[in-house]
Tab-separated table of C-alpha atoms and ligand atoms in Angstrom:
chain	number	residue	atom	x	y	z
A	1368	MET	CA	0.000	0.000	0.000
A	1369	SER	CA	1.344	3.461	-0.876
A	1370	ALA	CA	2.036	5.936	1.925
A	1371	ILE	CA	-0.742	8.217	3.128
A	1372	ARG	CA	0.073	11.626	1.619
A	1373	THR	CA	-0.339	13.877	4.608
A	1374	ALA	CA	-0.309	17.627	5.268
A	1375	ILE	CA	-0.070	19.338	8.643
A	1376	LEU	CA	-1.998	22.598	8.914
A	1377	GLY	CA	-0.487	24.534	11.811
A	1378	TYR	CA	3.134	23.605	12.492
A	1379	GLY	CA	3.148	25.188	15.964
A	1380	ARG	CA	3.706	23.718	19.426
A	1381	SER	CA	1.437	20.713	18.965
A	1382	GLY	CA	1.682	20.314	15.170
A	1383	SER	CA	5.491	20.281	15.132
A	1384	THR	CA	5.862	17.908	18.089
A	1385	MET	CA	3.057	15.447	18.831
A	1386	HIS	CA	1.705	15.186	15.273
A	1387	ALA	CA	4.916	15.638	13.266
A	1388	GLY	CA	6.677	13.187	15.601
A	1389	ALA	CA	4.005	10.493	15.213
A	1390	ILE	CA	3.867	10.961	11.422
A	1391	GLU	CA	7.673	10.848	11.203
A	1392	LYS	CA	7.821	7.533	13.099
A	1393	ASN	CA	4.972	5.783	11.264
A	1394	LYS	CA	5.892	4.414	7.818
A	1395	ALA	CA	2.253	4.422	6.749
A	1396	PHE	CA	2.429	8.245	6.464
A	1397	GLN	CA	4.437	10.579	4.293
A	1398	LEU	CA	4.395	14.269	5.188
A	1399	THR	CA	4.161	15.823	1.734
A	1400	ALA	CA	3.037	19.349	2.653
A	1401	VAL	CA	2.838	21.758	5.534
A	1402	CYS	CA	0.764	24.888	5.853
A	1403	ASP	CA	1.558	27.604	8.370
A	1404	ALA	CA	1.089	31.372	8.347
A	1405	ASP	CA	4.508	31.755	9.958
A	1406	ALA	CA	7.513	31.651	7.587
A	1407	HIS	CA	9.866	30.304	10.264
A	1408	ALA	CA	7.530	27.378	11.002
A	1409	ARG	CA	7.268	26.578	7.269
A	1410	GLN	CA	11.019	26.662	6.943
A	1411	LYS	CA	11.534	24.288	9.889
A	1412	ALA	CA	9.006	21.795	8.522
A	1413	ALA	CA	10.486	21.881	5.018
A	1414	ALA	CA	13.998	21.322	6.385
A	1415	ARG	CA	12.854	18.413	8.579
A	1416	PHE	CA	10.590	16.575	6.111
A	1417	GLY	CA	11.544	17.892	2.669
A	1418	CYS	CA	7.851	18.686	2.298
A	1419	GLN	CA	6.239	21.478	0.278
A	1420	PRO	CA	5.511	24.553	2.459
A	1421	TYR	CA	2.399	26.714	2.008
A	1422	ALA	CA	1.229	29.902	3.710
A	1423	ASP	CA	-2.383	29.395	2.650
A	1424	HIS	CA	-4.293	26.127	2.953
A	1425	ARG	CA	-6.512	26.817	-0.071
A	1426	ALA	CA	-3.443	27.206	-2.284
A	1427	MET	CA	-2.127	23.951	-0.825
A	1428	LEU	CA	-5.387	22.121	-1.558
A	1429	LYS	CA	-5.242	23.285	-5.192
A	1430	GLU	CA	-1.668	22.076	-5.684
A	1431	GLU	CA	-1.396	18.884	-3.642
A	1432	ALA	CA	-3.049	15.493	-4.064
A	1433	LEU	CA	-3.523	14.722	-0.362
A	1434	ASP	CA	-5.014	11.737	1.428
A	1435	LEU	CA	-5.051	13.352	4.874
A	1436	ALA	CA	-5.000	16.875	6.315
A	1437	VAL	CA	-4.076	17.123	10.002
A	1438	ILE	CA	-5.527	20.336	11.424
A	1439	VAL	CA	-3.556	21.692	14.367
A	1440	THR	CA	-4.106	25.430	13.970
A	1441	ARG	CA	-5.769	27.716	16.551
A	1442	SER	CA	-9.079	26.376	17.802
A	1443	ASP	CA	-11.197	28.986	15.944
A	1444	GLN	CA	-9.635	27.850	12.636
A	1445	HIS	CA	-10.444	24.129	12.874
A	1446	CYS	CA	-13.982	24.083	11.497
A	1447	PRO	CA	-13.465	26.360	8.448
A	1448	MET	CA	-10.218	24.586	7.521
A	1449	ALA	CA	-11.707	21.108	8.014
A	1450	CYS	CA	-14.690	22.020	5.812
A	1451	ASP	CA	-12.358	23.364	3.077
A	1452	CYS	CA	-10.261	20.183	3.175
A	1453	LEU	CA	-13.305	17.906	3.089
A	1454	ALA	CA	-14.778	19.916	0.189
A	1455	ALA	CA	-11.480	19.351	-1.663
A	1456	GLY	CA	-11.902	15.591	-1.182
A	1457	VAL	CA	-9.317	15.178	1.595
A	1458	ASN	CA	-9.832	13.153	4.787
A	1459	VAL	CA	-9.212	15.189	7.930
A	1460	LEU	CA	-7.940	14.623	11.443
A	1461	VAL	CA	-8.891	17.577	13.671
A	1462	THR	CA	-7.117	18.196	16.953
A	1463	LYS	CA	-9.079	18.970	20.116
A	1464	PRO	CA	-11.194	20.981	20.569
A	1465	TRP	CA	-12.364	19.971	17.110
A	1466	ALA	CA	-15.068	22.678	17.194
A	1467	LEU	CA	-15.905	25.812	19.156
A	1468	ASN	CA	-19.502	24.638	19.588
A	1469	ALA	CA	-22.025	22.040	18.417
A	1470	GLU	CA	-23.059	24.142	15.437
A	1471	GLU	CA	-19.487	23.984	14.073
A	1472	ALA	CA	-19.254	20.261	14.818
A	1473	GLU	CA	-22.496	19.638	12.897
A	1474	ARG	CA	-21.176	21.708	9.968
A	1475	MET	CA	-18.054	19.514	9.756
A	1476	ILE	CA	-20.142	16.339	9.981
A	1477	ARG	CA	-22.362	17.524	7.111
A	1478	ALA	CA	-19.256	18.398	5.049
A	1479	ALA	CA	-17.842	14.897	5.624
A	1480	GLU	CA	-21.140	13.222	4.766
A	1481	SER	CA	-21.554	15.198	1.551
A	1482	THR	CA	-18.059	14.298	0.312
A	1483	ALA	CA	-17.927	10.770	1.788
A	1484	LYS	CA	-14.530	11.544	3.319
A	1485	LEU	CA	-13.400	10.586	6.808
A	1486	LEU	CA	-13.660	13.143	9.608
A	1487	LEU	CA	-11.473	11.940	12.477
A	1488	PRO	CA	-11.767	13.792	15.803
A	1489	TRP	CA	-8.562	13.831	17.848
A	1490	LEU	CA	-9.507	12.802	21.399
A	1491	PRO	CA	-6.279	11.149	22.588
A	1492	ALA	CA	-7.454	10.804	26.203
A	1493	ARG	CA	-9.645	7.932	24.929
A	1494	TRP	CA	-6.360	6.064	24.426
A	1495	GLY	CA	-5.185	7.171	27.894
A	1496	SER	CA	-3.485	4.590	30.093
A	1497	ASP	CA	-5.448	5.588	33.200
A	1498	LEU	CA	-8.813	5.362	31.421
A	1499	ARG	CA	-7.909	1.920	30.058
A	1500	ARG	CA	-6.977	0.607	33.528
A	1501	LEU	CA	-10.019	2.203	35.164
A	1502	LYS	CA	-12.308	0.576	32.586
A	1503	GLN	CA	-10.855	-2.825	33.512
A	1504	LEU	CA	-11.362	-2.221	37.225
A	1505	VAL	CA	-14.706	-0.416	37.156
A	1506	VAL	CA	-16.509	-1.924	34.168
A	1507	GLU	CA	-14.999	-5.382	33.665
A	1508	GLU	CA	-14.088	-6.382	37.231
A	1509	ARG	CA	-16.659	-4.131	38.971
A	1510	VAL	CA	-14.282	-3.872	41.937
A	1511	ILE	CA	-16.168	-0.955	43.517
A	1512	GLY	CA	-19.706	-2.016	42.585
A	1513	ASP	CA	-21.999	0.599	41.049
A	1514	VAL	CA	-20.271	3.951	40.597
A	1515	PHE	CA	-22.405	6.837	41.839
A	1516	LEU	CA	-19.848	9.670	41.693
A	1517	ALA	CA	-16.693	10.133	39.587
A	1518	ARG	CA	-14.560	13.232	40.122
A	1519	ARG	CA	-11.879	14.156	37.634
A	1520	THR	CA	-9.605	17.117	38.348
A	1521	VAL	CA	-6.588	18.651	36.630
A	1522	VAL	CA	-4.672	21.390	38.411
A	1523	SER	CA	-2.134	24.004	37.375
A	1524	PHE	CA	-0.793	27.224	38.738
A	1525	GLY	CA	0.749	28.343	35.453
A	1526	THR	CA	-0.331	31.323	33.402
A	1527	ARG	CA	-0.091	31.688	29.664
A	1528	ASN	CA	-0.117	34.707	27.438
A	1529	ASP	CA	-1.032	33.494	23.978
A	1530	TRP	CA	-4.189	33.008	21.902
A	1531	GLN	CA	-5.476	30.491	24.500
A	1532	THR	CA	-6.413	33.581	26.590
A	1533	SER	CA	-8.480	35.099	23.755
A	1534	ARG	CA	-12.151	34.199	23.301
A	1535	ARG	CA	-12.203	35.392	19.683
A	1536	GLN	CA	-9.389	32.972	18.817
A	1537	GLY	CA	-11.028	29.978	20.423
A	1538	GLY	CA	-9.118	30.176	23.710
A	1539	GLY	CA	-10.339	29.335	27.193
A	1540	TYR	CA	-9.699	26.265	29.293
A	1541	LEU	CA	-13.106	24.675	28.806
A	1542	LEU	CA	-12.245	24.114	25.137
A	1543	ASN	CA	-8.545	23.594	25.802
A	1544	TRP	CA	-8.856	21.106	28.675
A	1545	GLY	CA	-12.485	19.947	28.519
A	1546	PRO	CA	-11.792	17.158	25.991
A	1547	HIS	CA	-9.088	15.719	28.295
A	1548	ILE	CA	-11.070	16.128	31.534
A	1549	VAL	CA	-14.822	15.896	30.835
A	1550	ASP	CA	-14.699	13.129	28.234
A	1551	PRO	CA	-12.786	10.352	30.101
A	1552	PRO	CA	-15.234	9.951	33.022
A	1553	LEU	CA	-18.123	9.914	30.529
A	1554	GLN	CA	-16.337	7.184	28.570
A	1555	LEU	CA	-15.708	5.304	31.795
A	1556	LEU	CA	-19.308	5.391	32.993
A	1557	GLY	CA	-20.847	4.954	29.523
A	1558	SER	CA	-24.177	6.616	30.235
A	1559	PRO	CA	-25.565	9.696	28.415
A	1560	VAL	CA	-25.478	13.111	30.144
A	1561	LYS	CA	-28.911	14.344	31.141
A	1562	SER	CA	-28.276	17.542	33.094
A	1563	VAL	CA	-25.369	19.949	33.428
A	1564	TYR	CA	-24.380	22.567	35.979
A	1565	GLY	CA	-21.279	24.564	35.068
A	1566	ARG	CA	-19.075	27.351	36.307
A	1567	LEU	CA	-16.370	29.196	34.348
A	1568	LYS	CA	-14.026	31.735	35.926
A	1569	GLN	CA	-11.055	33.832	34.924
A	1570	THR	CA	-8.604	33.907	37.817
A	1571	ILE	CA	-4.872	34.406	37.094
A	1572	ASN	CA	-4.557	34.383	33.299
A	1573	PRO	CA	-4.554	37.579	31.250
A	1574	GLY	CA	-7.060	37.904	28.405
A	1575	ASP	CA	-10.833	37.740	28.305
A	1576	VAL	CA	-11.697	34.102	28.824
A	1577	GLU	CA	-11.868	31.505	31.608
A	1578	ASP	CA	-8.814	29.742	33.007
A	1579	LEU	CA	-10.890	27.530	35.316
A	1580	PHE	CA	-14.037	25.447	34.803
A	1581	LEU	CA	-16.222	23.123	36.822
A	1582	GLY	CA	-18.945	20.875	35.444
A	1583	ILE	CA	-21.358	18.732	37.439
A	1584	LEU	CA	-23.081	16.276	35.141
A	1585	THR	CA	-25.923	13.918	36.001
A	1586	LEU	CA	-26.040	10.837	33.792
A	1587	ALA	CA	-29.029	8.809	32.630
A	1588	ASN	CA	-28.038	5.982	35.014
A	1589	GLY	CA	-28.122	8.435	37.960
A	1590	ALA	CA	-24.335	8.663	38.437
A	1591	ILE	CA	-22.763	12.095	38.874
A	1592	VAL	CA	-19.564	13.288	37.186
A	1593	GLN	CA	-17.670	16.262	38.582
A	1594	ALA	CA	-15.054	17.433	36.082
A	1595	GLU	CA	-12.810	20.441	36.580
A	1596	PHE	CA	-9.682	22.242	35.546
A	1597	THR	CA	-8.640	24.371	38.467
A	1598	ILE	CA	-5.966	26.761	39.689
A	1599	ALA	CA	-4.151	25.593	42.811
A	1600	THR	CA	-0.696	25.044	44.195
A	1601	GLU	CA	-1.591	21.677	45.733
A	1602	ASP	CA	-2.710	18.580	43.842
A	1603	PRO	CA	-6.025	16.852	44.523
A	1604	PRO	CA	-6.377	13.345	43.001
A	1605	GLN	CA	-6.887	13.321	39.218
A	1606	TRP	CA	-9.547	10.666	39.713
A	1607	PHE	CA	-11.720	9.991	42.778
A	1608	ILE	CA	-14.328	7.363	41.947
A	1609	GLN	CA	-16.946	6.331	44.483
A	1610	GLY	CA	-18.941	3.115	44.176
A	1611	THR	CA	-21.316	1.106	46.314
A	1612	ARG	CA	-18.451	-1.264	47.179
A	1613	GLY	CA	-15.511	1.068	47.554
A	1614	THR	CA	-13.447	3.917	46.175
A	1615	ILE	CA	-10.669	4.314	43.593
A	1616	VAL	CA	-8.142	7.154	43.826
A	1617	VAL	CA	-5.545	8.082	41.209
A	1618	GLN	CA	-2.897	10.521	42.392
A	1619	GLY	CA	-0.062	11.016	39.919
A	1620	THR	CA	0.753	7.533	38.689
A	1621	HIS	CA	-0.435	5.907	41.927
A	1622	LEU	CA	-3.747	4.044	41.771
A	1623	LYS	CA	-5.407	2.777	44.937
A	1624	VAL	CA	-8.539	0.660	45.148
A	1625	ASN	CA	-10.155	0.447	48.558
A	1626	ALA	CA	-12.899	-2.162	48.107
A	1627	LYS	CA	-15.372	-2.864	50.877
A	1628	THR	CA	-18.774	-4.426	51.192
A	1629	PRO	CA	-21.074	-2.375	53.420
A	1630	ALA	CA	-22.185	-4.331	56.486
A	1631	GLN	CA	-25.860	-5.099	56.830
A	1632	PRO	CA	-27.439	-4.912	60.302
A	1633	ALA	CA	-27.961	-8.328	61.871
A	1634	ASN	CA	-30.863	-6.812	63.747
A	1635	PRO	CA	-33.255	-4.922	61.410
A	1636	THR	CA	-34.303	-2.553	64.224
A	1637	GLN	CA	-30.696	-1.371	64.650
A	1638	SER	CA	-30.581	2.259	63.442
A	1639	TYR	CA	-27.006	3.467	63.882
A	1640	THR	CA	-24.448	3.494	61.079
A	1641	ILE	CA	-22.469	0.279	60.760
A	1642	LYS	CA	-19.051	0.655	59.173
A	1643	THR	CA	-17.251	-2.208	57.578
A	1644	ASP	CA	-13.688	-2.368	58.718
A	1645	HIS	CA	-12.531	-5.311	56.655
A	1646	GLY	CA	-11.876	-4.640	53.038
A	1647	GLN	CA	-9.292	-5.077	50.386
A	1648	ILE	CA	-6.746	-2.450	49.406
A	1649	ARG	CA	-4.968	-2.822	46.066
A	1650	GLU	CA	-2.285	-0.391	44.980
A	1651	GLU	CA	-0.400	-0.111	41.718
A	1652	GLU	CA	1.661	2.269	39.603
A	1653	LEU	CA	0.158	3.303	36.280
A	1654	THR	CA	2.452	3.245	33.288
A	1655	GLY	CA	1.954	4.699	29.821
A	1656	ALA	CA	0.543	8.018	28.687
A	1657	PRO	CA	-2.439	9.173	30.788
A	1658	GLN	CA	-3.522	11.693	28.091
A	1659	GLY	CA	-3.100	9.089	25.347
A	1660	ASP	CA	-0.245	7.884	23.180
A	1661	GLU	CA	-0.118	9.757	19.862
A	1662	HIS	CA	1.655	6.846	18.155
A	1663	ALA	CA	-1.225	4.527	19.037
A	1664	VAL	CA	-3.747	7.098	17.754
A	1665	TYR	CA	-1.858	7.427	14.450
A	1666	GLY	CA	-1.802	3.637	14.129
A	1667	ASP	CA	-5.601	3.723	14.307
A	1668	VAL	CA	-5.752	6.655	11.844
A	1669	ALA	CA	-3.760	4.567	9.338
A	1670	ALA	CA	-6.039	1.564	9.890
A	1671	ALA	CA	-9.129	3.726	9.344
A	1672	LEU	CA	-7.763	5.295	6.146
A	1673	SER	CA	-6.845	1.924	4.691
A	1674	GLY	CA	-10.317	0.589	5.513
A	1675	GLN	CA	-8.975	-2.054	7.937
A	1676	ALA	CA	-10.867	-0.781	10.972
A	1677	ARG	CA	-13.277	1.930	12.014
A	1678	PHE	CA	-11.669	4.843	13.841
A	1679	PRO	CA	-12.474	4.442	17.577
A	1680	VAL	CA	-13.759	8.045	17.907
A	1681	THR	CA	-16.879	8.644	15.825
A	1682	PRO	CA	-17.880	12.190	14.831
A	1683	GLN	CA	-21.200	11.572	16.604
A	1684	SER	CA	-19.512	10.832	19.932
A	1685	ALA	CA	-17.278	13.913	19.562
A	1686	LEU	CA	-20.439	15.957	18.849
A	1687	GLU	CA	-22.021	14.627	22.051
A	1688	LEU	CA	-18.958	15.777	24.013
A	1689	THR	CA	-19.140	19.203	22.339
A	1690	ARG	CA	-22.805	19.478	23.407
A	1691	VAL	CA	-21.770	18.792	27.009
A	1692	LEU	CA	-19.024	21.459	26.850
A	1693	ASP	CA	-21.541	23.906	25.345
A	1694	ALA	CA	-23.937	23.107	28.201
A	1695	ILE	CA	-21.244	23.784	30.843
A	1696	ARG	CA	-20.691	27.220	29.282
A	1697	THR	CA	-24.408	27.969	28.932
A	1698	SER	CA	-25.061	26.918	32.530
A	1699	SER	CA	-22.352	29.259	33.773
A	1700	MET	CA	-23.449	32.190	31.611
A	1701	GLU	CA	-27.161	31.827	32.370
A	1702	ASN	CA	-26.802	30.603	35.959
A	1703	ARG	CA	-29.048	27.605	35.477
A	1704	VAL	CA	-28.993	23.845	35.080
A	1705	VAL	CA	-29.048	22.818	31.404
A	1706	MET	CA	-31.028	19.707	30.432
A	1707	LEU	CA	-29.739	17.646	27.494
B	3226	LIG	N1	-2.767	17.082	23.687
B	3226	LIG	C1	-3.381	17.664	22.659
B	3226	LIG	O1	-4.181	17.058	22.010
B	3226	LIG	C2	-3.049	19.108	22.328
B	3226	LIG	C3	-1.952	19.718	22.919
B	3226	LIG	C4	-1.678	21.045	22.584
B	3226	LIG	C5	-2.497	21.731	21.682
B	3226	LIG	N2	-3.572	21.098	21.130
B	3226	LIG	C6	-4.450	21.837	20.184
B	3226	LIG	O2	-3.702	22.136	19.008
B	3226	LIG	C7	-4.115	23.398	18.469
B	3226	LIG	C8	-2.872	24.264	18.294
B	3226	LIG	O3	-2.315	24.532	19.562
B	3226	LIG	P1	-0.777	24.956	19.692
B	3226	LIG	O4	-0.517	25.068	21.141
B	3226	LIG	O5	0.056	24.066	18.870
B	3226	LIG	O6	-0.846	26.420	19.042
B	3226	LIG	P2	0.310	27.225	18.312
B	3226	LIG	O7	-0.104	28.648	18.348
B	3226	LIG	O8	1.654	26.834	18.857
B	3226	LIG	O9	0.259	26.663	16.817
B	3226	LIG	C9	-0.694	27.113	15.863
B	3226	LIG	C10	0.030	27.247	14.538
B	3226	LIG	O10	-0.939	27.622	13.549
B	3226	LIG	C11	-0.329	28.596	12.713
B	3226	LIG	N3	-1.346	29.383	12.014
B	3226	LIG	C12	-2.027	30.460	12.454
B	3226	LIG	N4	-2.860	30.909	11.494
B	3226	LIG	C13	-2.717	30.064	10.439
B	3226	LIG	C14	-3.317	29.975	9.154
B	3226	LIG	N5	-4.258	30.846	8.754
B	3226	LIG	N6	-2.929	28.979	8.334
B	3226	LIG	C15	-1.987	28.082	8.710
B	3226	LIG	N7	-1.383	28.123	9.915
B	3226	LIG	C16	-1.754	29.089	10.772
B	3226	LIG	C17	0.535	29.428	13.660
B	3226	LIG	O11	1.533	30.158	12.945
B	3226	LIG	C18	1.110	28.350	14.557
B	3226	LIG	O12	2.328	27.831	14.048
B	3226	LIG	C19	-5.129	23.965	19.451
B	3226	LIG	O13	-6.416	23.768	18.961
B	3226	LIG	C20	-4.895	23.185	20.727
B	3226	LIG	O14	-6.069	23.052	21.504
B	3226	LIG	C21	-3.843	19.798	21.413
């Protein structure tokens, strides 16, 4: 099979590292073109790959016979560029957040359907090592019974001063971090979101958009997900999962399962709380990439493009996530619970 003729749109921090690195290492791909508005970025890509550099993606689409366009530009540029590529008959992989809102996501889906090209949403956390292990423990082994509350938290005390602090350019940490934080617990619990309470806040970043978000989601099966990116100098656990038979905590790479079976009163008239003091504690160190391994994702991109397998992330499931992120924003702006 001939190599997948690939172009990167946006050879910036992510495009030149995570994506270029995975493409460089995978023989199924050949980076034939790069498009970046910045001359220095174009020059670096051309020197590294011997690829054709372009300043404008429409000019590139006219000149190049591409199989795949990888869109890693600013978040406000994803949807228009993806639609242009699809209209030119090119399959697209769109980094997260693939869209600013559900309306953009639906526009890309329509563009893919009308050209019968593949639209591949980049949600690498679905390949994450912690999610994979948690699925084994929670879903397959059911070590903590029925999960009623899953908290997922990512913390930083860093500030940034780039387009990620500009609303007009698609910045803000709900879009930037939401796909890594909100999506994994929903994948873990596998039940649709029914109601959403959200809070966005700008705390220490410059600009005009939030650097902190909190979402409280109630799922169809009754479980609650609390997902947040927050600003703090101390680390809470990244995962705190509560079930009817115990709790799982992930702190750094350390995973602890504390499994217990609640005691039942021997005497039904007994009314005080009975704690179970015997249980089973299991501890382990997680290995692998918690936010997902880009090489594994690119392996699945190649399989999808060659028709060997369906890509694990469907546009419909990425649209559902976008609707949840939209609802977190709407809830915060309108100070109400949003029903989905
Ligand atoms: N783990 C992840 O999945 C991950 C990590 C980081 C960033 N991202 C996403 O990748 C995207 C890019 O983020 P970044 O941090 O690399 O940003 P960046 O600013 O470093 O890179 C964006 C690049 O796009 C170029 N560009 C701007 N306008 C252009 C145009 N009209 N045509 C072509 N190129 C243009 C810029 O010159 C720059 O090189 C964002 O959407 C971000 O959310 C994903």
